[in-house]
Amino acid sequence: MPAPSNRRSLLAWAIYDWANSAFATVVIAGFFPVFFSQFWASELPDTKSTQWLGYASSAASLMLVLSAPILGALADQLGAKKRFLLGFTLLGLLATGGLYWVGAGQWQMALLLYLAGLLGFFGSNIFNDALITDVAAPRDYERASSLAYALGYLGGGLLFACFVLMVLMPERFGLADEAAAVRLSFLGVALWWAVFTLPLLLLVPESRGLGRRRFRAAVQGAFGELALTFREIRKLPNTFLFLLAYWFYIDGVDTVVFMAVKYGLDLGFPSSSLMVALLITQFVGFPAALVFGRLGVRFGPKPSILLAIGIYVLVIAAASQMSRVEHFYALAIAIGLVQGGIQALSRALFASLIPAGQTAERFGFYNMVGKFAAVLGPFLVGTTAAVGGDPRLALLPILLLFLIGAVLLWRVDVSAGRAAVSALAGADHRA
């Protein structure tokens, strides 16, 4: 039976987005691309630093692709979604805090810690996503997922605003210069992430699933369950088609997150202006994610996701003609309107297109698809920037990814997909 929604546990689960979005906002989208170019890799040409940044993002995604499904299946076998989440969270916050001690010119070490931080962030999301079925009933998936993303935007935005002030006025905070302020912000993210993970660990229930088992038996069972999941998805054509669509359009979303600030730097915009644009995205994203949750309830997640993809297509087309920093601000508003919504509703839609049980394994598969896509986007952007020498050319692959994703999603029959899931669950129960 699906879990009834419990407000206390649901809020504790949603607060984890408040916790780890600090990494997404401050590190991935904010300071790391700028600091990497101007401090750690200042001796590299801009196209080379963009290339290495794209490759690091792709490497982290590829590692997760290779491990996510089996890790999810193993967590289900051991009844250990929260323990796996904690392990990846510790990896992420230790790597993030470690950036504080990386000196100028040590770009290889900075990239290595960044890669570890990405693994911690992405890996923890597998198990956080899977816990949605433990805190919310199916009728509440859209609202629950949107609430989490909204809190993520608000929390990440508030912390980022504090750190931007610290960077702009380091002397007011007793710091030597901007570099010292940025490095201290990495420690701050690690502390924030650690503190706000506690509500999830203490208050979120976890279904026992298959219960605790000996590790060797759990590993064997995990591989067996993974094979069953592949066969199961073949029986659910609309779930498979959704995953294929998600593969393309979420690649575009993630690539925009990873590379937007670097793109602005390559166009010659001041880093302070880019930080302001990120703040705009965060604070627009907070109410927008909640609005998209309501749109998902009113019109369904599929039409709402298609709307978001359409806005992304317009944003990418406009970005290719961008010449002034005011244009970057306008695009930041547009992205803020849809970024949280498309992610939240995708998670909710997938949760409704899979049978109950073994959710960590299935969300491991979901995250595998998403991160396998994220291998491609940053790699294409980095390679196109290096070969073409013009950052605007790097936007063309992103536009294509969104268009393909939209066409595939249009063909998904959500009602038939949910009916097939119910039929499959009923057949398994009778068996």
Tab-separated table of C-alpha atoms in Angstrom:
chain	number	residue	atom	x	y	z
A	1	MET	CA	0.000	0.000	0.000
A	2	PRO	CA	1.305	3.508	-0.748
A	3	ALA	CA	2.288	5.521	2.273
A	4	PRO	CA	-0.139	8.200	3.429
A	5	SER	CA	1.307	11.691	3.435
A	6	ASN	CA	2.689	12.728	6.840
A	7	ARG	CA	3.387	16.445	7.124
A	8	ARG	CA	6.275	16.206	9.567
A	9	SER	CA	8.175	13.517	7.672
A	10	LEU	CA	7.344	15.096	4.312
A	11	LEU	CA	8.762	18.445	5.442
A	12	ALA	CA	11.880	16.761	6.856
A	13	TRP	CA	12.351	15.017	3.507
A	14	ALA	CA	11.844	18.277	1.594
A	15	ILE	CA	14.392	20.075	3.788
A	16	TYR	CA	17.109	17.843	2.340
A	17	ASP	CA	16.699	19.810	-0.894
A	18	TRP	CA	17.280	22.952	1.213
A	19	ALA	CA	20.453	21.233	2.490
A	20	ASN	CA	22.119	19.966	-0.678
A	21	SER	CA	20.925	22.743	-2.982
A	22	ALA	CA	23.619	24.847	-1.347
A	23	PHE	CA	26.117	22.723	-3.259
A	24	ALA	CA	24.152	23.005	-6.506
A	25	THR	CA	23.817	26.781	-6.234
A	26	VAL	CA	26.999	27.987	-4.556
A	27	VAL	CA	29.441	25.430	-5.957
A	28	ILE	CA	28.135	24.031	-9.277
A	29	ALA	CA	26.315	27.042	-10.671
A	30	GLY	CA	28.035	29.824	-8.760
A	31	PHE	CA	31.543	30.085	-7.454
A	32	PHE	CA	33.350	27.027	-8.755
A	33	PRO	CA	33.239	27.863	-12.509
A	34	VAL	CA	34.354	31.453	-11.848
A	35	PHE	CA	36.980	30.576	-9.236
A	36	PHE	CA	38.287	27.720	-11.349
A	37	SER	CA	38.875	30.049	-14.298
A	38	GLN	CA	40.227	33.014	-12.357
A	39	PHE	CA	42.122	31.418	-9.455
A	40	TRP	CA	42.921	27.741	-9.825
A	41	ALA	CA	43.285	27.598	-13.635
A	42	SER	CA	44.108	31.231	-14.366
A	43	GLU	CA	47.094	30.200	-16.524
A	44	LEU	CA	44.920	28.085	-18.840
A	45	PRO	CA	43.182	29.622	-21.883
A	46	ASP	CA	39.430	30.143	-21.415
A	47	THR	CA	38.548	27.429	-23.928
A	48	LYS	CA	40.802	24.942	-22.107
A	49	SER	CA	39.335	25.682	-18.704
A	50	THR	CA	35.840	25.302	-20.178
A	51	GLN	CA	36.918	22.013	-21.721
A	52	TRP	CA	38.268	20.624	-18.435
A	53	LEU	CA	35.238	21.814	-16.482
A	54	GLY	CA	32.950	20.052	-18.939
A	55	TYR	CA	35.025	16.880	-18.794
A	56	ALA	CA	34.972	16.796	-14.975
A	57	SER	CA	31.187	17.095	-14.969
A	58	SER	CA	30.935	14.339	-17.575
A	59	ALA	CA	33.290	12.059	-15.614
A	60	ALA	CA	31.213	12.370	-12.442
A	61	SER	CA	28.053	11.645	-14.380
A	62	LEU	CA	29.622	8.614	-16.060
A	63	MET	CA	30.704	7.166	-12.705
A	64	LEU	CA	27.162	7.541	-11.418
A	65	VAL	CA	25.756	5.957	-14.577
A	66	LEU	CA	27.851	2.863	-13.966
A	67	SER	CA	26.945	2.568	-10.285
A	68	ALA	CA	23.477	4.087	-9.689
A	69	PRO	CA	21.230	1.134	-10.574
A	70	ILE	CA	23.194	-1.439	-8.596
A	71	LEU	CA	23.555	0.931	-5.623
A	72	GLY	CA	19.808	1.517	-5.648
A	73	ALA	CA	19.083	-2.194	-5.840
A	74	LEU	CA	21.569	-2.905	-3.042
A	75	ALA	CA	19.973	-0.243	-0.817
A	76	ASP	CA	16.604	-1.944	-1.309
A	77	GLN	CA	18.074	-5.359	-0.483
A	78	LEU	CA	19.682	-4.065	2.717
A	79	GLY	CA	16.819	-1.720	3.669
A	80	ALA	CA	19.403	1.072	3.742
A	81	LYS	CA	18.301	4.033	1.632
A	82	LYS	CA	19.029	6.502	4.422
A	83	ARG	CA	22.426	4.962	5.176
A	84	PHE	CA	23.433	5.164	1.523
A	85	LEU	CA	22.203	8.766	1.412
A	86	LEU	CA	24.323	9.569	4.464
A	87	GLY	CA	27.414	7.989	2.907
A	88	PHE	CA	27.162	10.030	-0.278
A	89	THR	CA	26.345	13.161	1.695
A	90	LEU	CA	29.517	12.736	3.744
A	91	LEU	CA	31.549	12.333	0.548
A	92	GLY	CA	30.021	15.496	-0.886
A	93	LEU	CA	30.441	17.729	2.125
A	94	LEU	CA	34.018	16.559	2.838
A	95	ALA	CA	35.047	17.185	-0.771
A	96	THR	CA	33.366	20.581	-0.756
A	97	GLY	CA	34.984	21.626	2.485
A	98	GLY	CA	38.327	20.389	1.135
A	99	LEU	CA	38.253	23.023	-1.612
A	100	TYR	CA	39.083	25.585	1.077
A	101	TRP	CA	42.656	24.265	1.267
A	102	VAL	CA	43.373	24.183	-2.500
A	103	GLY	CA	45.861	26.877	-3.438
A	104	ALA	CA	46.150	29.090	-6.507
A	105	GLY	CA	47.214	27.223	-9.645
A	106	GLN	CA	46.288	23.780	-8.257
A	107	TRP	CA	43.564	23.237	-10.826
A	108	GLN	CA	44.003	19.466	-10.983
A	109	MET	CA	43.343	19.074	-7.246
A	110	ALA	CA	40.397	21.474	-7.464
A	111	LEU	CA	38.875	19.404	-10.279
A	112	LEU	CA	39.417	16.161	-8.341
A	113	LEU	CA	37.607	17.476	-5.258
A	114	TYR	CA	34.887	18.976	-7.447
A	115	LEU	CA	34.383	15.597	-9.091
A	116	ALA	CA	34.094	13.940	-5.649
A	117	GLY	CA	31.624	16.603	-4.570
A	118	LEU	CA	29.521	15.967	-7.667
A	119	LEU	CA	29.498	12.253	-6.905
A	120	GLY	CA	28.317	12.938	-3.361
A	121	PHE	CA	25.610	15.323	-4.535
A	122	PHE	CA	24.318	13.144	-7.368
A	123	GLY	CA	24.602	9.918	-5.394
A	124	SER	CA	22.672	11.236	-2.403
A	125	ASN	CA	19.882	12.355	-4.736
A	126	ILE	CA	19.231	8.744	-5.797
A	127	PHE	CA	18.148	7.804	-2.299
A	128	ASN	CA	16.468	11.108	-1.501
A	129	ASP	CA	14.337	10.723	-4.645
A	130	ALA	CA	13.455	7.159	-3.676
A	131	LEU	CA	12.213	8.265	-0.248
A	132	ILE	CA	9.357	10.269	-1.800
A	133	THR	CA	7.208	7.134	-1.753
A	134	ASP	CA	7.839	6.795	1.988
A	135	VAL	CA	6.638	10.300	2.851
A	136	ALA	CA	3.867	11.029	0.329
A	137	ALA	CA	0.843	9.326	-1.159
A	138	PRO	CA	0.722	9.146	-4.987
A	139	ARG	CA	-1.882	11.926	-5.140
A	140	ASP	CA	0.647	14.232	-3.417
A	141	TYR	CA	3.751	13.464	-5.475
A	142	GLU	CA	3.577	16.661	-7.568
A	143	ARG	CA	3.074	18.936	-4.556
A	144	ALA	CA	5.680	17.138	-2.422
A	145	SER	CA	8.334	17.179	-5.131
A	146	SER	CA	7.641	20.832	-5.976
A	147	LEU	CA	7.809	21.819	-2.288
A	148	ALA	CA	11.238	20.203	-2.001
A	149	TYR	CA	12.580	21.981	-5.074
A	150	ALA	CA	11.076	25.282	-3.917
A	151	LEU	CA	12.813	24.955	-0.533
A	152	GLY	CA	15.999	24.094	-2.382
A	153	TYR	CA	15.820	27.310	-4.386
A	154	LEU	CA	15.045	29.381	-1.309
A	155	GLY	CA	17.734	27.833	0.893
A	156	GLY	CA	20.378	27.821	-1.812
A	157	GLY	CA	19.499	31.382	-2.750
A	158	LEU	CA	19.669	32.718	0.805
A	159	LEU	CA	23.038	31.111	1.488
A	160	PHE	CA	24.388	32.195	-1.882
A	161	ALA	CA	23.258	35.789	-1.232
A	162	CYS	CA	25.186	35.802	2.054
A	163	PHE	CA	28.313	34.511	0.359
A	164	VAL	CA	28.014	36.982	-2.543
A	165	LEU	CA	27.959	39.830	-0.005
A	166	MET	CA	31.013	38.302	1.639
A	167	VAL	CA	32.821	38.163	-1.706
A	168	LEU	CA	31.849	41.711	-2.700
A	169	MET	CA	32.832	43.182	0.703
A	170	PRO	CA	35.454	40.827	2.184
A	171	GLU	CA	36.912	43.496	4.477
A	172	ARG	CA	33.543	43.862	6.240
A	173	PHE	CA	33.814	40.201	7.236
A	174	GLY	CA	37.437	40.415	8.341
A	175	LEU	CA	38.738	38.629	5.229
A	176	ALA	CA	41.826	39.521	3.225
A	177	ASP	CA	40.300	39.480	-0.253
A	178	GLU	CA	37.676	37.985	-2.566
A	179	ALA	CA	39.611	34.739	-2.932
A	180	ALA	CA	39.555	34.184	0.828
A	181	ALA	CA	35.801	34.823	0.852
A	182	VAL	CA	35.132	32.303	-1.936
A	183	ARG	CA	37.262	29.643	-0.277
A	184	LEU	CA	35.459	30.199	3.038
A	185	SER	CA	32.130	29.800	1.244
A	186	PHE	CA	33.048	26.206	0.378
A	187	LEU	CA	33.427	25.441	4.079
A	188	GLY	CA	30.116	27.156	4.706
A	189	VAL	CA	28.349	24.970	2.143
A	190	ALA	CA	29.734	21.822	3.780
A	191	LEU	CA	28.466	22.925	7.212
A	192	TRP	CA	25.036	23.926	5.858
A	193	TRP	CA	24.685	20.607	4.027
A	194	ALA	CA	25.598	18.667	7.174
A	195	VAL	CA	23.253	20.499	9.565
A	196	PHE	CA	20.156	20.392	7.362
A	197	THR	CA	20.570	16.713	6.557
A	198	LEU	CA	19.729	15.883	10.185
A	199	PRO	CA	15.909	16.279	9.893
A	200	LEU	CA	15.779	13.646	7.147
A	201	LEU	CA	17.960	11.234	9.095
A	202	LEU	CA	15.921	11.664	12.283
A	203	LEU	CA	12.330	12.099	11.101
A	204	VAL	CA	11.859	10.413	7.719
A	205	PRO	CA	10.620	6.812	7.914
A	206	GLU	CA	12.011	4.192	5.586
A	207	SER	CA	10.037	1.199	4.351
A	208	ARG	CA	11.807	-2.016	5.228
A	209	GLY	CA	11.478	-3.300	1.673
A	210	LEU	CA	13.229	-6.632	1.595
A	211	GLY	CA	14.675	-6.053	5.048
A	212	ARG	CA	18.230	-6.389	6.301
A	213	ARG	CA	20.222	-9.208	4.708
A	214	ARG	CA	23.785	-10.472	4.728
A	215	PHE	CA	25.887	-8.338	2.407
A	216	ARG	CA	26.860	-11.130	0.002
A	217	ALA	CA	23.260	-12.281	-0.361
A	218	ALA	CA	22.189	-8.656	-0.784
A	219	VAL	CA	24.675	-8.124	-3.631
A	220	GLN	CA	23.486	-11.262	-5.380
A	221	GLY	CA	19.877	-10.214	-4.871
A	222	ALA	CA	20.619	-6.699	-6.129
A	223	PHE	CA	21.919	-7.968	-9.469
A	224	GLY	CA	18.915	-10.265	-9.755
A	225	GLU	CA	16.491	-7.433	-9.014
A	226	LEU	CA	18.279	-5.194	-11.504
A	227	ALA	CA	17.745	-7.762	-14.242
A	228	LEU	CA	14.068	-7.945	-13.263
A	229	THR	CA	13.800	-4.152	-13.465
A	230	PHE	CA	15.106	-4.152	-17.032
A	231	ARG	CA	12.536	-6.805	-17.956
A	232	GLU	CA	9.829	-4.911	-16.085
A	233	ILE	CA	10.469	-1.681	-17.965
A	234	ARG	CA	10.142	-3.559	-21.249
A	235	LYS	CA	6.575	-4.390	-20.151
A	236	LEU	CA	5.896	-0.687	-19.493
A	237	PRO	CA	6.372	1.047	-22.853
A	238	ASN	CA	5.209	4.452	-21.650
A	239	THR	CA	7.592	4.354	-18.680
A	240	PHE	CA	10.403	3.464	-21.079
A	241	LEU	CA	9.399	6.249	-23.491
A	242	PHE	CA	9.312	8.755	-20.640
A	243	LEU	CA	12.814	7.724	-19.553
A	244	LEU	CA	14.042	8.174	-23.111
A	245	ALA	CA	12.484	11.640	-23.305
A	246	TYR	CA	13.910	12.476	-19.883
A	247	TRP	CA	17.335	11.335	-21.092
A	248	PHE	CA	17.333	14.114	-23.672
A	249	TYR	CA	15.630	17.067	-22.039
A	250	ILE	CA	17.232	16.713	-18.592
A	251	ASP	CA	20.598	16.659	-20.352
A	252	GLY	CA	19.770	20.133	-21.612
A	253	VAL	CA	18.688	21.272	-18.132
A	254	ASP	CA	21.817	19.949	-16.413
A	255	THR	CA	24.120	21.380	-19.067
A	256	VAL	CA	22.612	24.832	-18.590
A	257	VAL	CA	23.202	24.517	-14.818
A	258	PHE	CA	26.803	23.382	-15.257
A	259	MET	CA	27.886	25.761	-17.993
A	260	ALA	CA	25.762	28.956	-17.807
A	261	VAL	CA	28.189	30.978	-15.682
A	262	LYS	CA	31.178	29.827	-17.722
A	263	TYR	CA	29.313	30.859	-20.877
A	264	GLY	CA	28.775	34.332	-19.430
A	265	LEU	CA	32.449	34.583	-18.513
A	266	ASP	CA	33.474	33.582	-22.037
A	267	LEU	CA	31.253	36.377	-23.398
A	268	GLY	CA	33.151	38.849	-21.219
A	269	PHE	CA	30.498	39.594	-18.583
A	270	PRO	CA	31.783	40.574	-15.100
A	271	SER	CA	31.688	37.758	-12.574
A	272	SER	CA	29.781	39.982	-10.121
A	273	SER	CA	26.990	40.398	-12.690
A	274	LEU	CA	26.846	36.632	-13.175
A	275	MET	CA	26.435	36.145	-9.433
A	276	VAL	CA	23.513	38.582	-9.460
A	277	ALA	CA	21.948	36.597	-12.317
A	278	LEU	CA	22.222	33.402	-10.291
A	279	LEU	CA	20.533	35.051	-7.336
A	280	ILE	CA	17.715	36.145	-9.637
A	281	THR	CA	17.277	32.538	-10.796
A	282	GLN	CA	17.180	31.251	-7.212
A	283	PHE	CA	14.597	33.664	-5.894
A	284	VAL	CA	12.410	33.436	-8.973
A	285	GLY	CA	12.722	29.651	-8.766
A	286	PHE	CA	11.265	29.444	-5.238
A	287	PRO	CA	7.692	30.570	-6.041
A	288	ALA	CA	7.897	29.218	-9.594
A	289	ALA	CA	8.522	25.656	-8.375
A	290	LEU	CA	5.444	25.876	-6.155
A	291	VAL	CA	3.394	27.214	-9.071
A	292	PHE	CA	4.556	24.343	-11.269
A	293	GLY	CA	3.445	21.924	-8.580
A	294	ARG	CA	-0.055	23.385	-8.831
A	295	LEU	CA	0.110	23.278	-12.628
A	296	GLY	CA	1.052	19.613	-12.382
A	297	VAL	CA	-1.977	18.919	-10.203
A	298	ARG	CA	-4.349	20.995	-12.369
A	299	PHE	CA	-3.217	20.081	-15.888
A	300	GLY	CA	-0.998	17.051	-15.303
A	301	PRO	CA	2.797	16.800	-15.161
A	302	LYS	CA	3.290	16.072	-18.872
A	303	PRO	CA	1.783	19.321	-20.279
A	304	SER	CA	3.590	21.309	-17.578
A	305	ILE	CA	6.949	19.718	-18.456
A	306	LEU	CA	6.343	20.430	-22.160
A	307	LEU	CA	5.677	24.068	-21.280
A	308	ALA	CA	8.978	24.224	-19.418
A	309	ILE	CA	10.848	22.662	-22.350
A	310	GLY	CA	9.329	25.246	-24.689
A	311	ILE	CA	10.619	28.060	-22.488
A	312	TYR	CA	14.079	26.462	-22.410
A	313	VAL	CA	14.138	26.325	-26.217
A	314	LEU	CA	13.360	30.053	-26.364
A	315	VAL	CA	16.048	30.752	-23.739
A	316	ILE	CA	18.753	28.863	-25.662
A	317	ALA	CA	17.786	30.549	-28.932
A	318	ALA	CA	17.928	33.980	-27.256
A	319	ALA	CA	21.231	33.197	-25.536
A	320	SER	CA	22.908	32.602	-28.899
A	321	GLN	CA	22.220	36.273	-29.721
A	322	MET	CA	23.124	37.657	-26.300
A	323	SER	CA	25.493	40.643	-26.203
A	324	ARG	CA	24.698	42.583	-22.998
A	325	VAL	CA	24.628	41.608	-19.355
A	326	GLU	CA	20.999	42.802	-19.143
A	327	HIS	CA	20.152	40.007	-21.575
A	328	PHE	CA	21.751	37.542	-19.161
A	329	TYR	CA	19.521	38.859	-16.356
A	330	ALA	CA	16.410	38.406	-18.488
A	331	LEU	CA	17.370	34.832	-19.307
A	332	ALA	CA	18.082	34.190	-15.616
A	333	ILE	CA	14.464	35.129	-14.853
A	334	ALA	CA	13.186	32.805	-17.595
A	335	ILE	CA	15.292	29.878	-16.353
A	336	GLY	CA	14.179	30.487	-12.779
A	337	LEU	CA	10.570	30.162	-13.896
A	338	VAL	CA	11.020	26.618	-15.187
A	339	GLN	CA	14.156	24.948	-13.814
A	340	GLY	CA	12.741	23.740	-10.507
A	341	GLY	CA	9.385	22.907	-12.075
A	342	ILE	CA	10.767	20.633	-14.776
A	343	GLN	CA	12.913	18.733	-12.272
A	344	ALA	CA	10.179	18.410	-9.645
A	345	LEU	CA	7.463	17.269	-12.050
A	346	SER	CA	9.806	14.807	-13.770
A	347	ARG	CA	10.499	13.147	-10.409
A	348	ALA	CA	6.792	13.076	-9.591
A	349	LEU	CA	5.799	11.716	-13.013
A	350	PHE	CA	8.359	8.915	-12.837
A	351	ALA	CA	7.175	7.982	-9.324
A	352	SER	CA	3.668	7.500	-10.746
A	353	LEU	CA	4.922	5.340	-13.644
A	354	ILE	CA	6.665	2.659	-11.555
A	355	PRO	CA	5.247	-0.069	-9.282
A	356	ALA	CA	5.540	0.344	-5.527
A	357	GLY	CA	8.497	-1.333	-3.804
A	358	GLN	CA	12.228	-1.329	-4.574
A	359	THR	CA	12.043	2.428	-5.110
A	360	ALA	CA	15.765	3.039	-4.525
A	361	GLU	CA	16.573	0.613	-7.324
A	362	ARG	CA	14.079	2.232	-9.692
A	363	PHE	CA	15.203	5.735	-8.833
A	364	GLY	CA	18.768	4.511	-9.247
A	365	PHE	CA	17.739	3.619	-12.774
A	366	TYR	CA	16.052	7.022	-13.154
A	367	ASN	CA	19.178	8.828	-11.971
A	368	MET	CA	21.315	6.612	-14.176
A	369	VAL	CA	19.339	7.795	-17.187
A	370	GLY	CA	19.593	11.416	-16.102
A	371	LYS	CA	23.286	11.317	-15.371
A	372	PHE	CA	24.098	9.275	-18.475
A	373	ALA	CA	22.518	12.146	-20.340
A	374	ALA	CA	24.646	14.585	-18.327
A	375	VAL	CA	27.767	12.848	-19.623
A	376	LEU	CA	26.877	13.964	-23.127
A	377	GLY	CA	25.827	17.594	-22.699
A	378	PRO	CA	28.852	19.084	-20.877
A	379	PHE	CA	31.170	16.971	-23.054
A	380	LEU	CA	29.591	18.376	-26.224
A	381	VAL	CA	29.725	21.921	-24.896
A	382	GLY	CA	33.362	21.578	-23.816
A	383	THR	CA	34.429	19.964	-27.081
A	384	THR	CA	32.488	22.406	-29.266
A	385	ALA	CA	33.976	25.353	-27.373
A	386	ALA	CA	37.493	23.950	-27.785
A	387	VAL	CA	37.138	23.090	-31.475
A	388	GLY	CA	34.986	25.976	-32.664
A	389	GLY	CA	36.534	28.728	-30.566
A	390	ASP	CA	33.143	30.464	-30.252
A	391	PRO	CA	31.112	29.836	-27.065
A	392	ARG	CA	27.858	30.557	-28.933
A	393	LEU	CA	28.390	27.484	-31.118
A	394	ALA	CA	28.329	25.325	-27.988
A	395	LEU	CA	24.628	26.116	-27.490
A	396	LEU	CA	23.516	24.268	-30.609
A	397	PRO	CA	23.716	20.731	-29.118
A	398	ILE	CA	21.689	21.888	-26.100
A	399	LEU	CA	18.888	23.174	-28.327
A	400	LEU	CA	18.733	19.852	-30.151
A	401	LEU	CA	18.523	17.901	-26.876
A	402	PHE	CA	15.477	19.872	-25.743
A	403	LEU	CA	13.697	19.454	-29.075
A	404	ILE	CA	14.218	15.684	-29.189
A	405	GLY	CA	13.094	15.357	-25.569
A	406	ALA	CA	9.907	17.300	-26.270
A	407	VAL	CA	8.980	15.146	-29.280
A	408	LEU	CA	9.456	11.932	-27.285
A	409	LEU	CA	7.573	13.216	-24.236
A	410	TRP	CA	4.659	14.247	-26.457
A	411	ARG	CA	4.242	10.569	-27.376
A	412	VAL	CA	4.026	9.373	-23.736
A	413	ASP	CA	0.496	8.280	-22.764
A	414	VAL	CA	0.520	8.944	-19.017
A	415	SER	CA	-2.913	7.411	-18.337
A	416	ALA	CA	-2.030	4.206	-20.174
A	417	GLY	CA	1.331	4.103	-18.395
A	418	ARG	CA	-0.262	4.332	-14.961
A	419	ALA	CA	-2.846	1.713	-15.883
A	420	ALA	CA	-0.074	-0.634	-17.021
A	421	VAL	CA	1.729	-0.136	-13.715
A	422	SER	CA	-1.444	-1.003	-11.787
A	423	ALA	CA	-1.992	-4.079	-13.929
A	424	LEU	CA	1.594	-5.233	-13.440
A	425	ALA	CA	1.371	-4.717	-9.681
A	426	GLY	CA	-1.883	-6.679	-9.603
A	427	ALA	CA	-0.356	-9.545	-11.568
A	428	ASP	CA	2.631	-9.667	-9.222
A	429	HIS	CA	0.312	-9.684	-6.210
A	430	ARG	CA	-1.761	-12.559	-7.602
A	431	ALA	CA	1.423	-14.460	-8.418
